[in-house]
Coordinates of C-alpha atoms in Angstrom, one line a residue:
X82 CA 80.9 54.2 57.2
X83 CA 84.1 56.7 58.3
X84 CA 81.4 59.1 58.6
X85 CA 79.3 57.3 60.7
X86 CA 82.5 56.8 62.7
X87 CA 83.5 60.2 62.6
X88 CA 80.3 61.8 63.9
X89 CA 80.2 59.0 66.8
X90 CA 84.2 59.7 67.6
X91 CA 82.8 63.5 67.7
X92 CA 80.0 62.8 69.6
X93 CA 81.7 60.8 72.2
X94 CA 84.9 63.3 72.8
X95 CA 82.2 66.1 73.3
X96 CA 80.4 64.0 75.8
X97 CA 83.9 63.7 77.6
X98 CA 84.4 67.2 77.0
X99 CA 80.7 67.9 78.9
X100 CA 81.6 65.1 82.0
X101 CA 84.9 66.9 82.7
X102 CA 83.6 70.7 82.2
X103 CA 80.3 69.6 84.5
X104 CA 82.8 67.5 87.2
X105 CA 85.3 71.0 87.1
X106 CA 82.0 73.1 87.6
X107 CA 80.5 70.6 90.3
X108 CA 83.7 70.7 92.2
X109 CA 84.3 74.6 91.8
X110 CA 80.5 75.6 93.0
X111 CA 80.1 72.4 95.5
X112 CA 82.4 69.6 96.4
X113 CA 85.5 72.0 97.1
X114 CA 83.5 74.5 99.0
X115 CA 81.5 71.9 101.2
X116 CA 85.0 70.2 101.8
X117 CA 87.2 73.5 102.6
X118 CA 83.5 74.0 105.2
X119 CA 84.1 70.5 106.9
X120 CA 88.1 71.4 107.3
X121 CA 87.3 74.5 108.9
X122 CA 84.5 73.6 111.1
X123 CA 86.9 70.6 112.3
X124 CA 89.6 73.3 113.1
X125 CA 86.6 75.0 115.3
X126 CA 86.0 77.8 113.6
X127 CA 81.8 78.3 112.8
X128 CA 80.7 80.7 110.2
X129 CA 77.4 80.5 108.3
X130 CA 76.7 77.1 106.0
X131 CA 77.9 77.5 102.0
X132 CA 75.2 78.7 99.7
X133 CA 75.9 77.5 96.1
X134 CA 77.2 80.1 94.4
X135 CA 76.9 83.5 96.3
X136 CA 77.8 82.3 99.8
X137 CA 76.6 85.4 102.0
X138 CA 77.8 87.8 99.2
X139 CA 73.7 89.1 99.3
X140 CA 73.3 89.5 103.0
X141 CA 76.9 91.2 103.1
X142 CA 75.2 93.3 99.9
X143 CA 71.8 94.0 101.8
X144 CA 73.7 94.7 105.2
X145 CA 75.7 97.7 103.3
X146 CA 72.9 99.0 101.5
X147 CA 71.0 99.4 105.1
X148 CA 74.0 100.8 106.7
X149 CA 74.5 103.2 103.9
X150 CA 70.9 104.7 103.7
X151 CA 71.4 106.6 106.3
X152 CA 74.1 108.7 108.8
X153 CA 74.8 107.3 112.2
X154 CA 74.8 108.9 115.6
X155 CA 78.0 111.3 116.2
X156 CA 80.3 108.3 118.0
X157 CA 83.6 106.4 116.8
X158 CA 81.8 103.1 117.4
X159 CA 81.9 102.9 113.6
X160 CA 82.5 99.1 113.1
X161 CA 78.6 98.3 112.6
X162 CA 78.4 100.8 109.7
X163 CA 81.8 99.5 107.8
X164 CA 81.9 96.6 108.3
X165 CA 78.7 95.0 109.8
X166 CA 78.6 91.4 108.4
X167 CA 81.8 90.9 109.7
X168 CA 80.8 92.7 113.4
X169 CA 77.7 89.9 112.7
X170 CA 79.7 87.3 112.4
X171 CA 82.3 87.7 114.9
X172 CA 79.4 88.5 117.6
X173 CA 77.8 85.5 116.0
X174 CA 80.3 82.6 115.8
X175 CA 83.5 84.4 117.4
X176 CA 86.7 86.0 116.8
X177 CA 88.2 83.8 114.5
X178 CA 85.3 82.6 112.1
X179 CA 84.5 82.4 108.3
X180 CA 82.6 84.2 106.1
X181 CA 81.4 82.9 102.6
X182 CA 82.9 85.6 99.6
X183 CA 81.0 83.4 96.9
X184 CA 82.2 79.7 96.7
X185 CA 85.7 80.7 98.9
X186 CA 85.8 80.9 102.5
X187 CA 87.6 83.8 104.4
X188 CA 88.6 83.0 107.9
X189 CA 88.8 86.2 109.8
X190 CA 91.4 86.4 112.3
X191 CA 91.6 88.8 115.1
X192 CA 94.2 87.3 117.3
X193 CA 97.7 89.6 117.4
X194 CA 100.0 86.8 117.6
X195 CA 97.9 85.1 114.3
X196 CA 97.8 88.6 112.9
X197 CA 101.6 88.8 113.6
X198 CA 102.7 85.2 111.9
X199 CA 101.1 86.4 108.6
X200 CA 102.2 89.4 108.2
X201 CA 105.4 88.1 108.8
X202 CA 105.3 85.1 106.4
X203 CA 104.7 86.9 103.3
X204 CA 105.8 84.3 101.0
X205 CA 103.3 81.7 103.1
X206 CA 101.0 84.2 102.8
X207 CA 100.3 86.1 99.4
X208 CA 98.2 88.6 98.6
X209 CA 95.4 87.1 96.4
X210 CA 94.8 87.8 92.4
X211 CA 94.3 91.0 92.1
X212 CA 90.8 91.6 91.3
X213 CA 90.2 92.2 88.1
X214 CA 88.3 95.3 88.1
X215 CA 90.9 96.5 90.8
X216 CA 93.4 96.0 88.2
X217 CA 92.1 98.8 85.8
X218 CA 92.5 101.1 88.8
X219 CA 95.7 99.9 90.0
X220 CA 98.6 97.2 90.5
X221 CA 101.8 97.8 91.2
X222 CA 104.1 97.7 94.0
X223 CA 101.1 96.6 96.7
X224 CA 99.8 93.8 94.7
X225 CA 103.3 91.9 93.3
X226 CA 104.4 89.1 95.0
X227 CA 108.0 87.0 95.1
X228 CA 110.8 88.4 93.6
X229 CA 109.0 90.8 91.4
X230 CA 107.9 92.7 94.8
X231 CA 111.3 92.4 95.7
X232 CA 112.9 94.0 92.9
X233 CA 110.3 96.8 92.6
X234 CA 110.5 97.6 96.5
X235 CA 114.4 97.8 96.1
X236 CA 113.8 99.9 93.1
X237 CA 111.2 102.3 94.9
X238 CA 113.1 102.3 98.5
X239 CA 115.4 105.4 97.4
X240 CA 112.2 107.7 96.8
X241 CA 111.2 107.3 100.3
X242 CA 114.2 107.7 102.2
X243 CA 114.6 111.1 104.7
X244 CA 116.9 112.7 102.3
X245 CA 114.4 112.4 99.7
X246 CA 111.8 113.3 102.0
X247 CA 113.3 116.3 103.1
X248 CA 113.4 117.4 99.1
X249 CA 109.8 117.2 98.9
X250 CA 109.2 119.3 101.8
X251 CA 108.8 123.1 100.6
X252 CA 106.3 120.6 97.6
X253 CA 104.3 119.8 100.6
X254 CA 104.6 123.3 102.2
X255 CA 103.6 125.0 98.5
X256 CA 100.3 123.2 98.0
X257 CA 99.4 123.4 101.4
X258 CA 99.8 127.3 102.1
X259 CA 98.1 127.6 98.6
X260 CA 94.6 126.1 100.4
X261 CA 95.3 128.0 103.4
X262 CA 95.4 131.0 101.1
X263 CA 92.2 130.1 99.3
X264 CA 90.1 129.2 102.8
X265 CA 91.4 133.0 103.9
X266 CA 90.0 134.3 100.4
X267 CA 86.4 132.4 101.2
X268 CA 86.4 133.8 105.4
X269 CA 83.5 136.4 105.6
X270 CA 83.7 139.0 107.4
X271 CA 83.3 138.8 110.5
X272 CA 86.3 135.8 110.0
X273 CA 84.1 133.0 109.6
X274 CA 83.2 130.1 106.6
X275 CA 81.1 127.1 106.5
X276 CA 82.2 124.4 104.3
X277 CA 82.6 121.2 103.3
X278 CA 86.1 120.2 103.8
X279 CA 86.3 117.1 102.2
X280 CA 86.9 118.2 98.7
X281 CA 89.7 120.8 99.4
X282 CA 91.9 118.5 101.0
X283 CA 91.5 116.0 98.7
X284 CA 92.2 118.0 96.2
X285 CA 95.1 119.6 98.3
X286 CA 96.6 116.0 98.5
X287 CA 96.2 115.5 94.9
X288 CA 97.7 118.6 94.5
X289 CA 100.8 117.4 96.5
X290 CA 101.1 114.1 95.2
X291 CA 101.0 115.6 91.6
X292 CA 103.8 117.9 92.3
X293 CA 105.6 115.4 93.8
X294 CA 105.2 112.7 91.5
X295 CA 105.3 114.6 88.1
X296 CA 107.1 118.2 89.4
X297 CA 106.9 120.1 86.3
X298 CA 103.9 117.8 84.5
X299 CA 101.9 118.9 87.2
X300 CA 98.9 119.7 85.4
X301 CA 98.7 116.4 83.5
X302 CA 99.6 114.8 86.6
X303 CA 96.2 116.3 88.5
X304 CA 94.3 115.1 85.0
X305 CA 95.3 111.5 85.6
X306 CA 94.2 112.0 89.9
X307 CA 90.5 113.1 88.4
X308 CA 90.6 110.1 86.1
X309 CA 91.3 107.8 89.4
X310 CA 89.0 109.1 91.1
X311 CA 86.4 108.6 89.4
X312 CA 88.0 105.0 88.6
X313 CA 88.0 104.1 92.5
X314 CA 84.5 104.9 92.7
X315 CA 83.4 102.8 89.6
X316 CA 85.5 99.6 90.9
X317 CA 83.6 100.1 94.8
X318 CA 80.5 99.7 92.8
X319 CA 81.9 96.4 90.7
X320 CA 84.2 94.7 93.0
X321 CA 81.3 93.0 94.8
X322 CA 79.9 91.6 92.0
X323 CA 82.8 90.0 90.3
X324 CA 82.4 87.0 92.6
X325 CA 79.7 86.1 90.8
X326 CA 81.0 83.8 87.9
X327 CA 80.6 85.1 84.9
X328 CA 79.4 89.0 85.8
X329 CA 82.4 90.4 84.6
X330 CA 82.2 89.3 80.7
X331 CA 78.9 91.1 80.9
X332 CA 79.2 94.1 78.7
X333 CA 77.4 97.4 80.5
X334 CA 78.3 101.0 80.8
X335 CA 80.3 100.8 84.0
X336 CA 83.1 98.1 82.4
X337 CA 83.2 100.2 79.2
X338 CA 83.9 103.7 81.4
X339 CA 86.1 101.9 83.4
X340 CA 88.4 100.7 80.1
X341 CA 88.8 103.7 78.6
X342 CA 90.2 105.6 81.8
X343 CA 92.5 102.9 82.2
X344 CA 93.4 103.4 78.2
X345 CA 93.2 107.0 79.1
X346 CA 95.5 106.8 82.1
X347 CA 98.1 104.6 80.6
X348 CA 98.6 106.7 77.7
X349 CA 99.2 110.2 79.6
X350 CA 101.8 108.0 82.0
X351 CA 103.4 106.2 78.7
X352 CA 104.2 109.9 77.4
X353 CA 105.3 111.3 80.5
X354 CA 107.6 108.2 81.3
X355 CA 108.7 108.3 77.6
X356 CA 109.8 111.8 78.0
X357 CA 112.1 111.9 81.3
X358 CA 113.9 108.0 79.3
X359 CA 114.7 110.0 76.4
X360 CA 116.0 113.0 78.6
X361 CA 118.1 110.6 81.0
X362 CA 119.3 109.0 78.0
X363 CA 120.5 112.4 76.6
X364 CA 122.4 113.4 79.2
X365 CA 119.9 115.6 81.4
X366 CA 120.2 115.5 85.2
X367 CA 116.9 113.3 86.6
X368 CA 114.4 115.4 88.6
X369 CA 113.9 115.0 92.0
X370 CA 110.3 114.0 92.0
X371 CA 108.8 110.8 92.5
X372 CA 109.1 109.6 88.9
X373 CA 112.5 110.9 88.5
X374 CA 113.6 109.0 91.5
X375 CA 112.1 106.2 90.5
X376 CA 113.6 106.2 86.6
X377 CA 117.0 106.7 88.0
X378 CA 117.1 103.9 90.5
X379 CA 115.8 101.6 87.7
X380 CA 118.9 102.6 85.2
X381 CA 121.3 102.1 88.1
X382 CA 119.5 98.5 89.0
X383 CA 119.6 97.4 84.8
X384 CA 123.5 98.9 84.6
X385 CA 124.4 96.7 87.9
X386 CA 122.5 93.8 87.4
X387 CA 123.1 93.5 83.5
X388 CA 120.9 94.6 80.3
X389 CA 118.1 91.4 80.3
X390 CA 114.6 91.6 80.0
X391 CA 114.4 90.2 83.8
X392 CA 116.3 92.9 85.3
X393 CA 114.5 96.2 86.3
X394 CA 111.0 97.8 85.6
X395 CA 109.6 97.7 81.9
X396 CA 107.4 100.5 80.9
X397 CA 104.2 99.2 81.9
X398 CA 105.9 98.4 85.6
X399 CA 106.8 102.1 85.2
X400 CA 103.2 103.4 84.4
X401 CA 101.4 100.8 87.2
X402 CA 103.9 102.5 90.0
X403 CA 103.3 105.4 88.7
X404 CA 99.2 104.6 89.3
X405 CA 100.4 103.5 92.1
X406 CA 101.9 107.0 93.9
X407 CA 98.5 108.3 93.3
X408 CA 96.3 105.9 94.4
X409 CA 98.0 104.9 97.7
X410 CA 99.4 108.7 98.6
X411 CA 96.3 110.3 97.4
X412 CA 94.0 108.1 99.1
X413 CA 95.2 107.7 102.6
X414 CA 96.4 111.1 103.8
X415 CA 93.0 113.0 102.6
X416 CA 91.3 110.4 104.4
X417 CA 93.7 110.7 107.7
X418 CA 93.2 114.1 107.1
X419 CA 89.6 114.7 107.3
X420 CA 88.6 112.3 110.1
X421 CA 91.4 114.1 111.9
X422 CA 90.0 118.0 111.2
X423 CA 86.6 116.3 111.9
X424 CA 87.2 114.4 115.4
X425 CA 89.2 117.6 116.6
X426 CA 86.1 119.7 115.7
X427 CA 84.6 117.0 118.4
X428 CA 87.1 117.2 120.8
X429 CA 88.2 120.8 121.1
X430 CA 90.6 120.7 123.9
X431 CA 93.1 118.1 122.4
X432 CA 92.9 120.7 119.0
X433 CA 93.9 123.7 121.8
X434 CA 96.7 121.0 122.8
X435 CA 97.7 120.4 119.6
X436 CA 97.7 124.0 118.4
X437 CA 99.7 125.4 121.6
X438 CA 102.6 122.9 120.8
X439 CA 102.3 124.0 116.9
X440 CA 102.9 127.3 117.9
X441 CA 105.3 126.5 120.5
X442 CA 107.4 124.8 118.0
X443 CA 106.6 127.3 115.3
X444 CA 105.1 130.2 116.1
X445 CA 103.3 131.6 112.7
X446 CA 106.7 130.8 110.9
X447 CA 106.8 127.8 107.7
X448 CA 107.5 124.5 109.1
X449 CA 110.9 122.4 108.9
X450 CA 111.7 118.7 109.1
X451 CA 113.2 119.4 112.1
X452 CA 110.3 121.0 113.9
X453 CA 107.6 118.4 112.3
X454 CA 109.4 115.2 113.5
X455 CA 109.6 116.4 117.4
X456 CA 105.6 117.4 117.5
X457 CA 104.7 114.8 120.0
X458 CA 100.7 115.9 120.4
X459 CA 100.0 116.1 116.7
X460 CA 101.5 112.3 116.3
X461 CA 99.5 111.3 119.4
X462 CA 96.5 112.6 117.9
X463 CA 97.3 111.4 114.1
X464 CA 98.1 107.7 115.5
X465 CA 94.7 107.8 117.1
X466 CA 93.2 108.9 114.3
X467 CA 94.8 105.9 112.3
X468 CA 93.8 103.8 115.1
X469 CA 90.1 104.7 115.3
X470 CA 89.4 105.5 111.3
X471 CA 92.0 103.2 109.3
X472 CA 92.3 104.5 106.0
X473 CA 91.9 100.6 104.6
X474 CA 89.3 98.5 106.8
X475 CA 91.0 94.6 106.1
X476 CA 93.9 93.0 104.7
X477 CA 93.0 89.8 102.6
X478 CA 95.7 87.0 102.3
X479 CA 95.4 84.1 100.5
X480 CA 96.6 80.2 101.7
X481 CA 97.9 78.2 98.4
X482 CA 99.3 75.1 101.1
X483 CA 97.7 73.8 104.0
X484 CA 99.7 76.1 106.5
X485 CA 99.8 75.6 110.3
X486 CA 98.6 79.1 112.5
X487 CA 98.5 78.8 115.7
X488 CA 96.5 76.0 117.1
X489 CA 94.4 75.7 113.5
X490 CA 95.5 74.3 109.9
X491 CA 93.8 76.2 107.5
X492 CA 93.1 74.1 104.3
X493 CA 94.7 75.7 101.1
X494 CA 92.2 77.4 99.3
X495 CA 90.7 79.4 102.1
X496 CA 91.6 83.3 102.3
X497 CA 92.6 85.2 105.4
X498 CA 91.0 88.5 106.3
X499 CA 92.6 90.5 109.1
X500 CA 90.1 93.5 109.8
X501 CA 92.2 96.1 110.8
X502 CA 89.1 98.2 111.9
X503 CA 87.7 95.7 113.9
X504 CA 91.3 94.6 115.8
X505 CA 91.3 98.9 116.2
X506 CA 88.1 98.7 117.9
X507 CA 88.5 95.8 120.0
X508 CA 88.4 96.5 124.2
X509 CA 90.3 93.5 125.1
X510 CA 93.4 95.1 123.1
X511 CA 92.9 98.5 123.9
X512 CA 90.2 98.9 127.1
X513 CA 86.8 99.7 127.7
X514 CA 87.3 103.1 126.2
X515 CA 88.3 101.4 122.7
X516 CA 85.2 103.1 121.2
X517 CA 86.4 106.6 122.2
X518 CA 89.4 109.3 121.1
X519 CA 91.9 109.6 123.2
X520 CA 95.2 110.3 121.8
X521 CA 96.7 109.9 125.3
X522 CA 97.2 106.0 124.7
X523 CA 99.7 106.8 122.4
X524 CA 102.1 108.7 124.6
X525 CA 104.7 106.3 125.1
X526 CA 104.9 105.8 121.4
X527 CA 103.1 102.7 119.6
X528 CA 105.2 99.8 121.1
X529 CA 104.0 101.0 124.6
X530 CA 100.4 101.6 123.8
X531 CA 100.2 97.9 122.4
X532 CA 101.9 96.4 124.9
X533 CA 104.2 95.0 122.0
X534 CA 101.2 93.3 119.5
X535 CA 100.3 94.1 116.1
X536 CA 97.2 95.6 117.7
X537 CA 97.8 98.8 115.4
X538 CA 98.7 98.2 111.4
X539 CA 97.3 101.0 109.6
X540 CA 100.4 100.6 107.0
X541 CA 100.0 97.1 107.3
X542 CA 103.1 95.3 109.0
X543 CA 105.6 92.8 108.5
X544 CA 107.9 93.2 105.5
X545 CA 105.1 94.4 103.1
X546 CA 104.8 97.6 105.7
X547 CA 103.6 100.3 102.8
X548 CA 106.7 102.1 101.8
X549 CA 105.1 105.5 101.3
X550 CA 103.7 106.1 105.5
X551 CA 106.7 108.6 106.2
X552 CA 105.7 110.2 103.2
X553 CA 102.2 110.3 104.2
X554 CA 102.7 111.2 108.0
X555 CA 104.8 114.3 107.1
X556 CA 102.8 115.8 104.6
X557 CA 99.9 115.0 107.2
X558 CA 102.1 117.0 110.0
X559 CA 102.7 119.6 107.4
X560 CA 98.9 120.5 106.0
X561 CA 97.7 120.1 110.0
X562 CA 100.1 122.5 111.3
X563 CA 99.4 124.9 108.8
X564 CA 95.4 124.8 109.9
X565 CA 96.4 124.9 113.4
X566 CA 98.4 128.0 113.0
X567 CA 95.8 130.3 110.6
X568 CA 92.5 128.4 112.0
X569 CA 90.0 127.2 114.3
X570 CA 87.2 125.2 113.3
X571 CA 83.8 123.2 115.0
X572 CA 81.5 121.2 113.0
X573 CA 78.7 122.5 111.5
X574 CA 74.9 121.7 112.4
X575 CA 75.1 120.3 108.6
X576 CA 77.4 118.1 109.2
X577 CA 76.2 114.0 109.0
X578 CA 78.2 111.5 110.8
X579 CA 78.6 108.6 107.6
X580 CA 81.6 106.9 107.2
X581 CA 81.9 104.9 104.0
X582 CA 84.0 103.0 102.6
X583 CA 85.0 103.7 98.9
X584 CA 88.6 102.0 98.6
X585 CA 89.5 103.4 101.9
X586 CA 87.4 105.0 104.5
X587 CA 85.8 108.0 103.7
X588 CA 82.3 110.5 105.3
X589 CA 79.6 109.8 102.9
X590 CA 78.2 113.1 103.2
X591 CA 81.5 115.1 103.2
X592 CA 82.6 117.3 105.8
X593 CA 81.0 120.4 107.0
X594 CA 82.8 122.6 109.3
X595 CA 82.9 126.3 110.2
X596 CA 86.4 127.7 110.1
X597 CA 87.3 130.8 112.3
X598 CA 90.5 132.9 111.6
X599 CA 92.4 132.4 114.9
X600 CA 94.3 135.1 116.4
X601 CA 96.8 134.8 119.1

């Protein structure tokens, strides 16, 4: 008889246990999307109806796949290539619309003043969960939120200060008078090369970002860049797919490769980091490089704040930053470098401009600070650069509370994209000529060519503005006036107009140019 009991007790709390797993499920792939639809459409903004479980994750996934299969026509009107469901669905259903990523809706929003609030409200407005393929490539500084951000930007602000900076400069100067060197070796001889520039100055900016990170573990350091790199490419491949539920406890090649760089990664950091504790602890004087910087400012935050477990960065804090200096200062100057060498290949006279002030400033002597900050045409022609190829397409915030912005109440639950490409691109901010390069616009400085709006947020904006863009800009000044001075270069007839994006925006088929040794 207690058996009989017990098997019907078992029987009826697994029944339970099915009603309230099938309700969660129910209201995860149905009720709560078609409800967060209704919201939004009652706020006015359209965007395609939900489709159980995918959303318009395959027409996003078929719309790339076209796009990528083949180059486009030499023209910055590059929004229909990078991002063309979004381009669909703001043509389709306007500015400020929704797109289905899975069962969550992201509302894109395109208006300054609405791109403005959310930067600014960073606390309303989180980042989402890091993704969590993303997170076996990187975390870190970009991704924390609350008072953990806080701490770790405080801890990271003195590596990025002017003084700092100005350290780093004969690093930058080093690595990039080493390519210039090695583009002279390869000149034939009549003073001319063909080449694909793309890998040289990535590697030139892995170079820099490895001295300056690591100084003397330099070599280990570019290890651990080749190890991201191929990490970032594995994750672009992923990330799409991990809205499906379920895809990523799928065991497959890709998730095991991806695992044991991260392993790999992590343990090359954890003896690095290991090494400079024990020498700080001995006594030794702290490095100026990036790590070194960072080290010291978290002893001086533990001794101020007290010796607790909440004070300060922990060694895997230590090791994500770490990831961290690579990925972002890697990734966004070789990309801000090559669209730049490529769209003065296209536009000749702005790269006689910028050269004449180079060697006005200059002549054929090494760069200073001094010299780098007051050359007006090449920051022109980097902003516009920024403006018409953003190193990172969108910014994605999440809404946990029903938040008023603007006119519109979006429903917690719904995510917030703010396409920076597509704001970039748009002719109502900038003018017919949106589509085109003309680093003119940026003459009076960005406040002036914006009229005031966050119609231009490469770095992002607000207090989350990335910490590292002086960083980046200089070295960017730095490697550019160095071309300048020892070359001239047009595209090749090889070249194929492709940009991509693979984390940040990149040319597909690399970048072929012909370099000529200039003489004055």
């Amino acid at each position: 008889m207690e058996a009989t009991w017990a098997t019907k007790a078992g029987i009826i709390i697994t029944v339970i246990f099915a009603m309230i797993w099938g309700w969660r499920m129910l209201n995860w792939l149905w009720l709560r999307p078609k409800r967060l639809e209704r919201l939004l459409r009652e706020q006015g903004l359209q965007g395609n109806p939900y489709r159980l479980l995918v959303g318009d994750l395959m027409d996003i996934l078929k719309m790339q796949k076209e796009v990528r299969s083949k180059p486009m026509n030499l023209s910055g009107d590059i929004v229909s290539r990078v991002l063309p469901h979004d381009q669909h669905s703001v043509n389709k259903h306007g500015k400020n619309s929704f797109i289905w990523m899975g069962a969550i809706p992201k509302v894109t929003l395109t208006d300054p003043e609405l791109i403005k609030d959310v930067l600014n409200k960073n606390y309303d407005f989180p980042k989402p969960n890091v993704n969590p393929a993303f997170k076996l490539l990187v975390t870190g500084l970009a991704f924390h939120e609350g008072e953990k951000w806080s701490k770790h930007r405080r801890i990271i602000n003195p590596a990025f200060n002017l003084e700092k900076l100005k350290i780093m400069l004969p690093i930058f100067f080093k690595s990039c008078n080493d390519l210039i060197s090695k583009w002279e070796g390869m000149l034939s001889l009549d003073g001319s090369c063909e080449m694909d520039v793309w890998p040289f100055l990535q590697n030139l900016v892995s170079d820099v970002i490895s001295r300056a990170a690591f100084g003397s573990s330099y070599e280990e350091g570019r290890r651990i860049f080749e190890l991201q790199k191929e990490q970032a490419e594995l994750v672009t491949k992923v990330v799409m797919k991990t809205f499906i539920p379920g895809w990523r406890f799928l065991p497959n090649t890709t998730q095991r490769r991806m695992r044991q760089i991260h392993r790999d990664v992590n343990a090359s950091l954890k003896g690095m980091i290991n090494k400079r504790e024990n020498a700080l602890k001995a006594g030794e004087a702290s490095k100026n490089d990036l790590l070194g910087i960072l080290l010291e400012s978290n002893h001086k935050e533990i001794e101020e704040q007290g010796n607790n477990k909440n004070v300060g960065m922990n060694l895997e804090d230590a090791i994500e930053e770490c990831k961290l200096f690579y990925f972002a200062g890697q990734e966004t100057t070789s990309v801000l470098l090559v669209w730049t060498m490529i769209l003065l290949c296209r536009y000749p006279d702005w790269q006689t401009r910028a050269r004449d002030e180079v060697l006005q400033v200059f002549g054929h002597n090494k760069p200073d600070l001094d010299g780098l900050s007051h050359l007006k045409i090449v920051t022109m022609i980097l902003y516009e650069v920024l403006r018409l190829y953003p190193p990172i397409l969108e910014l994605v915030r999440t809404v946990h509370k029903d938040m008023k912005l603007g006119n519109v109440t979006l429903p917690a639950g719904v995510r917030i994209s703010l396409p920076i490409v597509l704001v970039h691109h748009d002719c109502e901010l900038w003018g017919d000529d949106a589509e085109e390069f003309n680093p003119e616009r940026f003459s009076g400085g960005v406040l002036k060519a914006t009229n005031g709006r966050v119609s231009f947020f490469p770095f992002g904006g607000g207090p989350r503005i990335c910490i590292g863009q002086n960083f980046s800009l200089l070295e960017a000044k730095m490697a550019l006036s160095l071309v300048l001075q020892h070359f001239s270069f047009e595209l090749s007839p090889a070249y194929a107009h492709a940009p991509v994006s693979v984390i940040t925006l990149q040319p597909q088929y690399g970048a072929h140019i012909i370099l000529r040794k200039f003489e004055i």
